[in-house]
Amino acid sequence: MLTMTDVKKVFRTDLIETHALRDFNLQVDEGEFVAVTGPSGSGKTTFLNIAGLLETFEGGTYQLDGQNVSHLNDRQRSQLRNEKIGFIFQSFNLIPDLNLFDNVDVPLRYRGFKRNERKKRIEESLELVGLANRMKHLPSQLSGGQQQRVAIARALAGNPRFLLADEPTGNLDTKMALSVLELLKQINQQGTTIVMVTHDQHLASQAKRNIYVRDGQVSEMSGIAEPAHIEMHQAAIG
Amino acid sequence: MFTYYLRLAMKSIKRNPILSALMITAIGLGIGASMTTVTVNYLMSANPIPHKSEQLFYVQLDSWSEFEPAREPNEPPDQITWTEATNLMQANQAYRQSAMASTGGVIEPQGQDEKPFMASIRLAFSDFFPMFDVPFLYGSGWPDSSDKNRDYVVVISKATNERVFGGENSIGRTIRIVGENFRVVGVLDDWLLVPRFYDVTTGAFDETEEVFMPFYMKQELELTNGGNTNCWKTPEGEGFTAFLQSECVNYQMWVELRNDNEKAQYMNFLDNYVNEQKSLGRFARPLNNRLSNVMEWMENQEVVADDAQIMMWVSFMFLLVCLLNTIGLLLAKFTGKAAEIGLRRAVGASKTDLFIQHLVETACIGIAGGILGLGLAYLGLEGIKSLYGEFVQNLVGLDVTMMASAILLALVSSILAGMYPTWRACNIAPASQLKS
Amino acid sequence: MSSNQWEIGPIFRALMRNKVGAILIAIQIAVTMTIVVNSIFIILERAQRIERDSGIDEVNSFYLTTTGFGENFDPKSTAFNDLELIRNTPGVLDAIQINAIPVSGSGWSMSFQTEPGEEKETQGGAIYMVDEHAIDALDLEVIAGENFLPIDVRFRQPGVRDWPDNVLITKVLAESLFPDTPYQNVVGKTIYISQTEPMIVKGIVDKIQAPWVGWDDLEHTVLTPEITGFESNRYYVRAQAGQRDAIMPVIEEALASSNKQRIIRGMRTVQETRERSYRGDTAMIKILSTTMVILTIVTGLGIVGLASFSVNRRKKQIGTRRALGASQGSIVRYFMIENFLISTVGVSLGAALTVILNMLLVEMFSLNALDWYFVPAGMIVLWVVGQLAVFGPAKKAATIPPAMATRTV
């Protein structure tokens, strides 16, 4: 699904060069739920931006869903983001002036779907996150957890192969965080590949696979998730 | 506290220099344009003789053709005939009165260096000078007797005195005008009338005349007609006398009436006079005599040019756009400061504090805009001077009143413009902006 | 590109959540349009007025006034001597004595009628007292009938009230007096001046304007054959091409030295006279044009300023849109459409205000009514201004990187 080979990213200012990523290698297979952790400044966010085609990189290759995306132009990368990648952000990034329906509609418009198709997808995805009855509400009228659910609905509406989550529960309290996490797991079980960036070890432990980033490199990988998550699951439902 | 707000305002203005410059420029342009046109209109419509404009009346008599009015709708002619001018003067029914006419003639200075030159001449009666409070540098107007005796006396303007007599006290000296010798009895001081209300038929903003001489010199010396001559009937017979006796109007008549009673009496006199003339076969039209005071007459004669008024309205709309512009920009700016405002609220600033703080900022922008506007108004008036030429010289001065009003207008309008954005900004809940 | 990507619905709904800013711009656009359209209309009307042809050779001509004084001044001999002197000056094409100058603003008019007596329909006409040289000096053409002969020209003393027997009139006056007759056939007809005094139309000239540029019957003109003996006389001189400026001082000097009993004043070219007569119109054109341009710039800058602010405020949103798949083009388009919607409200309101202002101007200052097409033209102009103004900030918005979405501000 996602293969990064020797990817490099350097930030330059007048005075210094910062190597955000160096020889970054990572392979994520279809259907995986991967958590990427690491301390602040480790290169997590840079990795996320590059994986999500939000930023370009200098060296190495990056293959997304079998396609080499190293040398795509801005337009091609926009299109690829739109079609293949769903984004979930820490601060939800809903558009405050648009109601839920219009918010979920945003990526679908760029996709060029027909009106009926968009309507169907918006309703389905809002249904999936349990907010179908609040379509005309504005984001400001929802709680943080609900807002993140809308963001997930927005990410899913276009049926992406690959979901990128950036601290998806960072702005949520524990209870809401659990329910969002549960939702992500559910989505993963239905076949969508998820890569989640977080600094929260506990949250990361819920993923099937953990990757630890330090100094711009993948330094360590841990195995399968621990059984603890089952209790969490129950807690969330309860 | 105020100085603290002032410091905050300065900081805020400097933080967004381009935006602040845009707002100041917008207000400046709006104020500049408005003040330019307001000044021109204000001076055009100024009361040239405020302390007695209510007591001075312009006389109109409807001597026109029975078949059509002099001007639609049924307006009497705006001047009178020689016959009426002399009859009304002889009747002597007002407190003060002067018929008048304009003419011109060549002045021949006695010295060898100075060439003969053409001068504008106002023919008037002795009452002209006290009636219009004419300022004298030397001497005075001529006595009543000179009117009747047709004395060869003149009052000359300061400029003419400079030119002919080198600025000396010329009372009693001889000046040669239209080929005749006149005795100087008075020299005027600077006398600028804006508008030159006593005769607006040719141009309300012309200068006052260079020479003033007794009215009957018109007949005595057969002086030419200045201004407009309008006739509904061709003079009967040849020669100058035939023309004077014709129905052609070329003369103006002013009377000074001190109160309503005098005015009513004079109106009554005019009506009787016209009825008497009707019995002599003149004045075929229905009674339509008018007495207009100075400002009524200026209004009737549409002294304020249409173009000047159009420009003033356009400039007000211009100012409106500039203010809307400023409101929009302030709104954007204060919205951008939401985080700061939220923080200030959180640390204990009251809504009133914030309101005053932002109003001070707006007022600073307003004052800066006003000063810029004043500069632009000055340029605008210079521009008008260069576009319209010398005849607007007297219409484009900026006085203290206008300067103060420019700043005030800028201040008031910018504060008004700042009201809504400020109100909006102050209603940001404390700490709502502290998160994320 | 499908119409779905135009996002008109969502843009409109988002705008409705921020009405005040949008309404402010819309009103600005509306008022700007009102001023611009009415100004352009006034400007075009004034320009048309100024461009009217006076019918004379303005470029090569000038005139001056002489005023005699003193007992020894003889108007008659002075006039004939002066004319001979001027006409014989090298560089002069022809010259006449004339009582008034076309487009100068002062002159003499009389009423003319086709039947004698009171209460008949009359036509006003400006009078130019000239001799047979007028056709060449004024650059006219006799298009029917004949020019004056020297024998037609009389000497007119001051105070004389009657008129010469033969006159030339303009084609326009001929047609006004005899609306049912071709102008050629007006030659030889009798017209009446001073209600009862007959004069015969000797010829028709193509065109010469009256002195008053604001007069409705600007081309109602009558040439009467006479040399006048007034105290003040005007001479109108047409120079050979390119000679005007050179001969002006020569003639002034020659006249001044030929007779000391008079002053020469008011020497002026016809071009300058035209410029003075239309100065108010020229000034109005310049002032309104300047106002219009500055106003449009202010409005444009206002749009730029507000759009820039809105871009700054929406950085995160724009980044998010980019992350969700918006191309740079989509972002540009978003702002362009947003502005278009605001402008549409603005120009619609502007269309109404434009018409209202015009109606007020018609009512208060008797201006003409606006031609309908000025309104749609104005709408298009303001639409374009809005789009141009917002293009810069929109381009800037498009450069906001998609990675802005993951940045914690």
Short mmCIF file of N, CA and C in Angstrom, two decimals, chain A residues 45 48-49 53-55 74-75 78-79 81-82 85 87 89-93 95-99 101-103 105-107 109-115 118 138 140 154 166, chain C residues 2-11 13-15 17-18 313-314 316-317 319-331 333-334 401-408:
data_model
loop_
_atom_site.label_atom_id
_atom_site.label_comp_id
_atom_site.label_asym_id
_atom_site.label_seq_id
_atom_site.Cartn_x
_atom_site.Cartn_y
_atom_site.Cartn_z
N THR A 45 5.49 14.35 12.08
CA THR A 45 4.60 15.17 11.26
C THR A 45 5.11 15.26 9.82
N LEU A 48 4.11 12.22 8.16
CA LEU A 48 2.68 12.28 7.85
C LEU A 48 2.42 13.13 6.61
N ASN A 49 3.06 14.32 6.58
CA ASN A 49 2.85 15.22 5.44
C ASN A 49 3.30 14.60 4.14
N LEU A 53 1.06 13.19 0.90
CA LEU A 53 1.33 13.99 -0.29
C LEU A 53 1.08 15.48 -0.03
N LEU A 54 1.20 15.89 1.23
CA LEU A 54 1.02 17.30 1.56
C LEU A 54 2.32 18.05 1.35
N GLU A 55 3.42 17.29 1.34
CA GLU A 55 4.72 17.92 1.15
C GLU A 55 5.54 17.09 0.19
N ASP A 74 1.87 19.29 -8.58
CA ASP A 74 0.91 19.69 -7.54
C ASP A 74 -0.50 19.20 -7.85
N ARG A 75 -0.84 19.35 -9.12
CA ARG A 75 -2.20 19.00 -9.52
C ARG A 75 -2.44 17.49 -9.37
N SER A 78 -2.74 16.61 -5.79
CA SER A 78 -4.05 16.98 -5.25
C SER A 78 -5.09 15.92 -5.59
N GLN A 79 -5.02 15.50 -6.85
CA GLN A 79 -6.01 14.52 -7.30
C GLN A 79 -5.86 13.19 -6.56
N ARG A 81 -4.52 12.76 -3.55
CA ARG A 81 -5.01 12.94 -2.17
C ARG A 81 -6.51 12.78 -2.13
N ASN A 82 -7.13 13.41 -3.10
CA ASN A 82 -8.58 13.41 -3.12
C ASN A 82 -9.15 12.00 -3.30
N ILE A 85 -6.64 9.15 -0.43
CA ILE A 85 -6.29 9.37 0.97
C ILE A 85 -7.41 10.10 1.70
N PHE A 87 -8.11 12.18 5.28
CA PHE A 87 -7.33 12.81 6.35
C PHE A 87 -8.18 13.04 7.60
N PHE A 89 -7.59 15.16 11.20
CA PHE A 89 -6.63 16.07 11.83
C PHE A 89 -6.88 16.19 13.32
N GLN A 90 -5.84 16.59 14.01
CA GLN A 90 -5.94 16.74 15.46
C GLN A 90 -7.04 17.74 15.84
N SER A 91 -7.06 18.90 15.14
CA SER A 91 -8.08 19.89 15.50
C SER A 91 -9.25 19.87 14.51
N PHE A 92 -9.49 18.71 13.99
CA PHE A 92 -10.67 18.39 13.14
C PHE A 92 -10.67 19.11 11.79
N ASN A 93 -10.29 20.42 11.82
CA ASN A 93 -10.25 21.20 10.58
C ASN A 93 -11.55 21.18 9.81
N ILE A 95 -14.77 23.18 8.40
CA ILE A 95 -14.91 24.57 7.96
C ILE A 95 -16.05 25.20 8.73
N PRO A 96 -15.75 26.20 9.56
CA PRO A 96 -16.74 26.68 10.53
C PRO A 96 -18.00 27.27 9.90
N ASP A 97 -17.87 27.80 8.69
CA ASP A 97 -19.02 28.45 8.08
C ASP A 97 -19.93 27.47 7.35
N LEU A 98 -19.53 26.21 7.28
CA LEU A 98 -20.34 25.24 6.54
C LEU A 98 -20.99 24.26 7.51
N ASN A 99 -22.21 23.86 7.20
CA ASN A 99 -22.86 22.86 8.04
C ASN A 99 -22.25 21.47 7.78
N PHE A 101 -23.30 18.75 6.44
CA PHE A 101 -23.50 18.22 5.09
C PHE A 101 -22.47 18.84 4.13
N ASP A 102 -22.37 20.18 4.17
CA ASP A 102 -21.44 20.86 3.26
C ASP A 102 -19.99 20.53 3.58
N ASN A 103 -19.70 20.32 4.87
CA ASN A 103 -18.33 19.96 5.24
C ASN A 103 -17.91 18.62 4.63
N ASP A 105 -19.21 17.34 2.16
CA ASP A 105 -19.31 17.51 0.71
C ASP A 105 -18.00 18.00 0.08
N VAL A 106 -17.16 18.69 0.90
CA VAL A 106 -15.99 19.38 0.32
C VAL A 106 -15.13 18.48 -0.59
N PRO A 107 -14.62 17.34 -0.08
CA PRO A 107 -13.76 16.53 -0.97
C PRO A 107 -14.54 15.92 -2.13
N ARG A 109 -16.89 17.30 -3.84
CA ARG A 109 -16.98 18.31 -4.90
C ARG A 109 -15.72 18.26 -5.76
N TYR A 110 -14.55 18.20 -5.06
CA TYR A 110 -13.29 18.19 -5.82
C TYR A 110 -13.16 16.92 -6.64
N ARG A 111 -13.86 15.87 -6.19
CA ARG A 111 -13.79 14.61 -6.90
C ARG A 111 -14.61 14.69 -8.18
N GLY A 112 -15.57 15.60 -8.20
CA GLY A 112 -16.40 15.76 -9.39
C GLY A 112 -17.56 14.79 -9.45
N PHE A 113 -17.96 14.25 -8.31
CA PHE A 113 -19.15 13.38 -8.31
C PHE A 113 -20.39 14.17 -8.67
N LYS A 114 -21.36 13.42 -9.19
CA LYS A 114 -22.66 14.04 -9.51
C LYS A 114 -23.42 14.30 -8.20
N ARG A 115 -24.37 15.18 -8.31
CA ARG A 115 -25.14 15.64 -7.16
C ARG A 115 -25.73 14.49 -6.33
N ARG A 118 -23.12 12.42 -4.55
CA ARG A 118 -22.58 13.12 -3.38
C ARG A 118 -23.53 13.01 -2.20
N LEU A 138 -24.10 23.41 12.42
CA LEU A 138 -22.76 23.95 12.18
C LEU A 138 -21.79 23.26 13.13
N SER A 140 -19.73 24.39 15.16
CA SER A 140 -19.67 25.01 16.48
C SER A 140 -20.78 24.53 17.41
N ARG A 154 -16.07 12.85 6.74
CA ARG A 154 -15.54 13.55 5.57
C ARG A 154 -14.42 12.75 4.93
N ASP A 166 -3.86 12.29 12.12
CA ASP A 166 -2.82 13.06 12.81
C ASP A 166 -3.33 13.37 14.21
N SER C 2 -16.48 19.60 -13.94
CA SER C 2 -17.93 19.54 -13.79
C SER C 2 -18.41 20.73 -12.95
N SER C 3 -19.67 21.04 -13.10
CA SER C 3 -20.21 22.20 -12.40
C SER C 3 -20.22 21.99 -10.89
N ASN C 4 -20.09 20.71 -10.47
CA ASN C 4 -20.05 20.43 -9.03
C ASN C 4 -18.90 21.16 -8.36
N GLN C 5 -17.82 21.29 -9.15
CA GLN C 5 -16.61 21.86 -8.55
C GLN C 5 -16.73 23.36 -8.35
N TRP C 6 -17.81 23.94 -8.85
CA TRP C 6 -17.94 25.39 -8.73
C TRP C 6 -18.37 25.81 -7.33
N GLU C 7 -18.95 24.85 -6.60
CA GLU C 7 -19.24 25.10 -5.19
C GLU C 7 -20.09 26.34 -4.93
N ILE C 8 -20.92 26.73 -5.90
CA ILE C 8 -21.68 27.97 -5.70
C ILE C 8 -22.56 27.90 -4.46
N GLY C 9 -23.23 26.77 -4.29
CA GLY C 9 -24.11 26.61 -3.12
C GLY C 9 -23.37 26.79 -1.81
N PRO C 10 -22.34 25.99 -1.56
CA PRO C 10 -21.60 26.14 -0.30
C PRO C 10 -20.97 27.52 -0.12
N ILE C 11 -20.46 28.09 -1.20
CA ILE C 11 -19.84 29.42 -1.07
C ILE C 11 -20.90 30.42 -0.62
N ARG C 13 -23.69 29.78 0.97
CA ARG C 13 -24.12 29.54 2.35
C ARG C 13 -23.07 30.02 3.35
N ALA C 14 -21.79 29.82 2.98
CA ALA C 14 -20.72 30.30 3.88
C ALA C 14 -20.75 31.82 3.96
N LEU C 15 -21.03 32.47 2.81
CA LEU C 15 -21.11 33.93 2.79
C LEU C 15 -22.20 34.44 3.70
N ARG C 17 -23.07 33.34 6.33
CA ARG C 17 -22.65 33.28 7.73
C ARG C 17 -21.77 34.49 8.08
N ASN C 18 -21.30 35.22 7.06
CA ASN C 18 -20.47 36.41 7.30
C ASN C 18 -21.05 37.59 6.52
N ARG C 313 -7.13 34.82 7.38
CA ARG C 313 -7.94 34.23 8.43
C ARG C 313 -8.29 32.78 8.10
N ARG C 314 -8.36 32.46 6.82
CA ARG C 314 -8.79 31.13 6.42
C ARG C 314 -7.64 30.23 6.00
N LYS C 316 -5.87 28.03 7.48
CA LYS C 316 -6.00 26.63 7.88
C LYS C 316 -7.06 25.93 7.02
N GLN C 317 -8.16 26.66 6.83
CA GLN C 317 -9.24 26.11 6.02
C GLN C 317 -8.77 25.83 4.60
N GLY C 319 -5.64 25.30 3.68
CA GLY C 319 -4.76 24.14 3.75
C GLY C 319 -5.56 22.85 3.79
N THR C 320 -6.62 22.85 4.59
CA THR C 320 -7.46 21.66 4.70
C THR C 320 -8.08 21.30 3.35
N ARG C 321 -8.61 22.33 2.69
CA ARG C 321 -9.20 22.07 1.38
C ARG C 321 -8.17 21.47 0.42
N ARG C 322 -6.95 22.04 0.51
CA ARG C 322 -5.88 21.52 -0.35
C ARG C 322 -5.62 20.06 0.02
N ALA C 323 -5.56 19.77 1.33
CA ALA C 323 -5.30 18.40 1.76
C ALA C 323 -6.40 17.47 1.28
N LEU C 324 -7.61 17.98 1.27
CA LEU C 324 -8.74 17.15 0.86
C LEU C 324 -8.83 17.01 -0.66
N GLY C 325 -7.89 17.62 -1.37
CA GLY C 325 -7.85 17.37 -2.80
C GLY C 325 -8.11 18.56 -3.68
N ALA C 326 -8.26 19.76 -3.09
CA ALA C 326 -8.46 20.93 -3.94
C ALA C 326 -7.17 21.26 -4.66
N SER C 327 -7.27 21.49 -5.96
CA SER C 327 -6.09 21.93 -6.69
C SER C 327 -5.93 23.43 -6.44
N GLN C 328 -4.76 23.97 -6.84
CA GLN C 328 -4.56 25.41 -6.68
C GLN C 328 -5.64 26.17 -7.44
N GLY C 329 -5.99 25.65 -8.61
CA GLY C 329 -7.05 26.28 -9.41
C GLY C 329 -8.36 26.37 -8.65
N SER C 330 -8.69 25.29 -7.91
CA SER C 330 -9.95 25.29 -7.17
C SER C 330 -9.97 26.39 -6.13
N ILE C 331 -8.81 26.61 -5.50
CA ILE C 331 -8.74 27.65 -4.46
C ILE C 331 -8.94 29.02 -5.09
N ARG C 333 -10.41 29.65 -7.82
CA ARG C 333 -11.80 29.73 -8.27
C ARG C 333 -12.74 30.04 -7.11
N TYR C 334 -12.44 29.45 -5.95
CA TYR C 334 -13.30 29.67 -4.79
C TYR C 334 -13.43 31.17 -4.50
N PRO C 401 0.33 26.13 1.45
CA PRO C 401 0.62 24.71 1.22
C PRO C 401 -0.41 23.82 1.91
N PRO C 402 -0.66 22.66 1.35
CA PRO C 402 -1.61 21.73 1.98
C PRO C 402 -1.14 21.31 3.37
N ALA C 403 0.17 21.36 3.60
CA ALA C 403 0.69 20.94 4.91
C ALA C 403 0.22 21.87 6.02
N MET C 404 -0.35 23.05 5.64
CA MET C 404 -0.92 23.96 6.63
C MET C 404 -1.98 23.26 7.46
N ALA C 405 -2.59 22.24 6.86
CA ALA C 405 -3.68 21.53 7.53
C ALA C 405 -3.19 20.80 8.78
N THR C 406 -1.95 20.33 8.77
CA THR C 406 -1.46 19.55 9.91
C THR C 406 -0.66 20.40 10.88
N ARG C 407 -0.54 21.69 10.53
CA ARG C 407 0.24 22.55 11.40
C ARG C 407 -0.61 22.96 12.60
N THR C 408 -0.06 22.90 13.77
CA THR C 408 -0.81 23.37 14.92
C THR C 408 -0.42 24.82 15.15
#
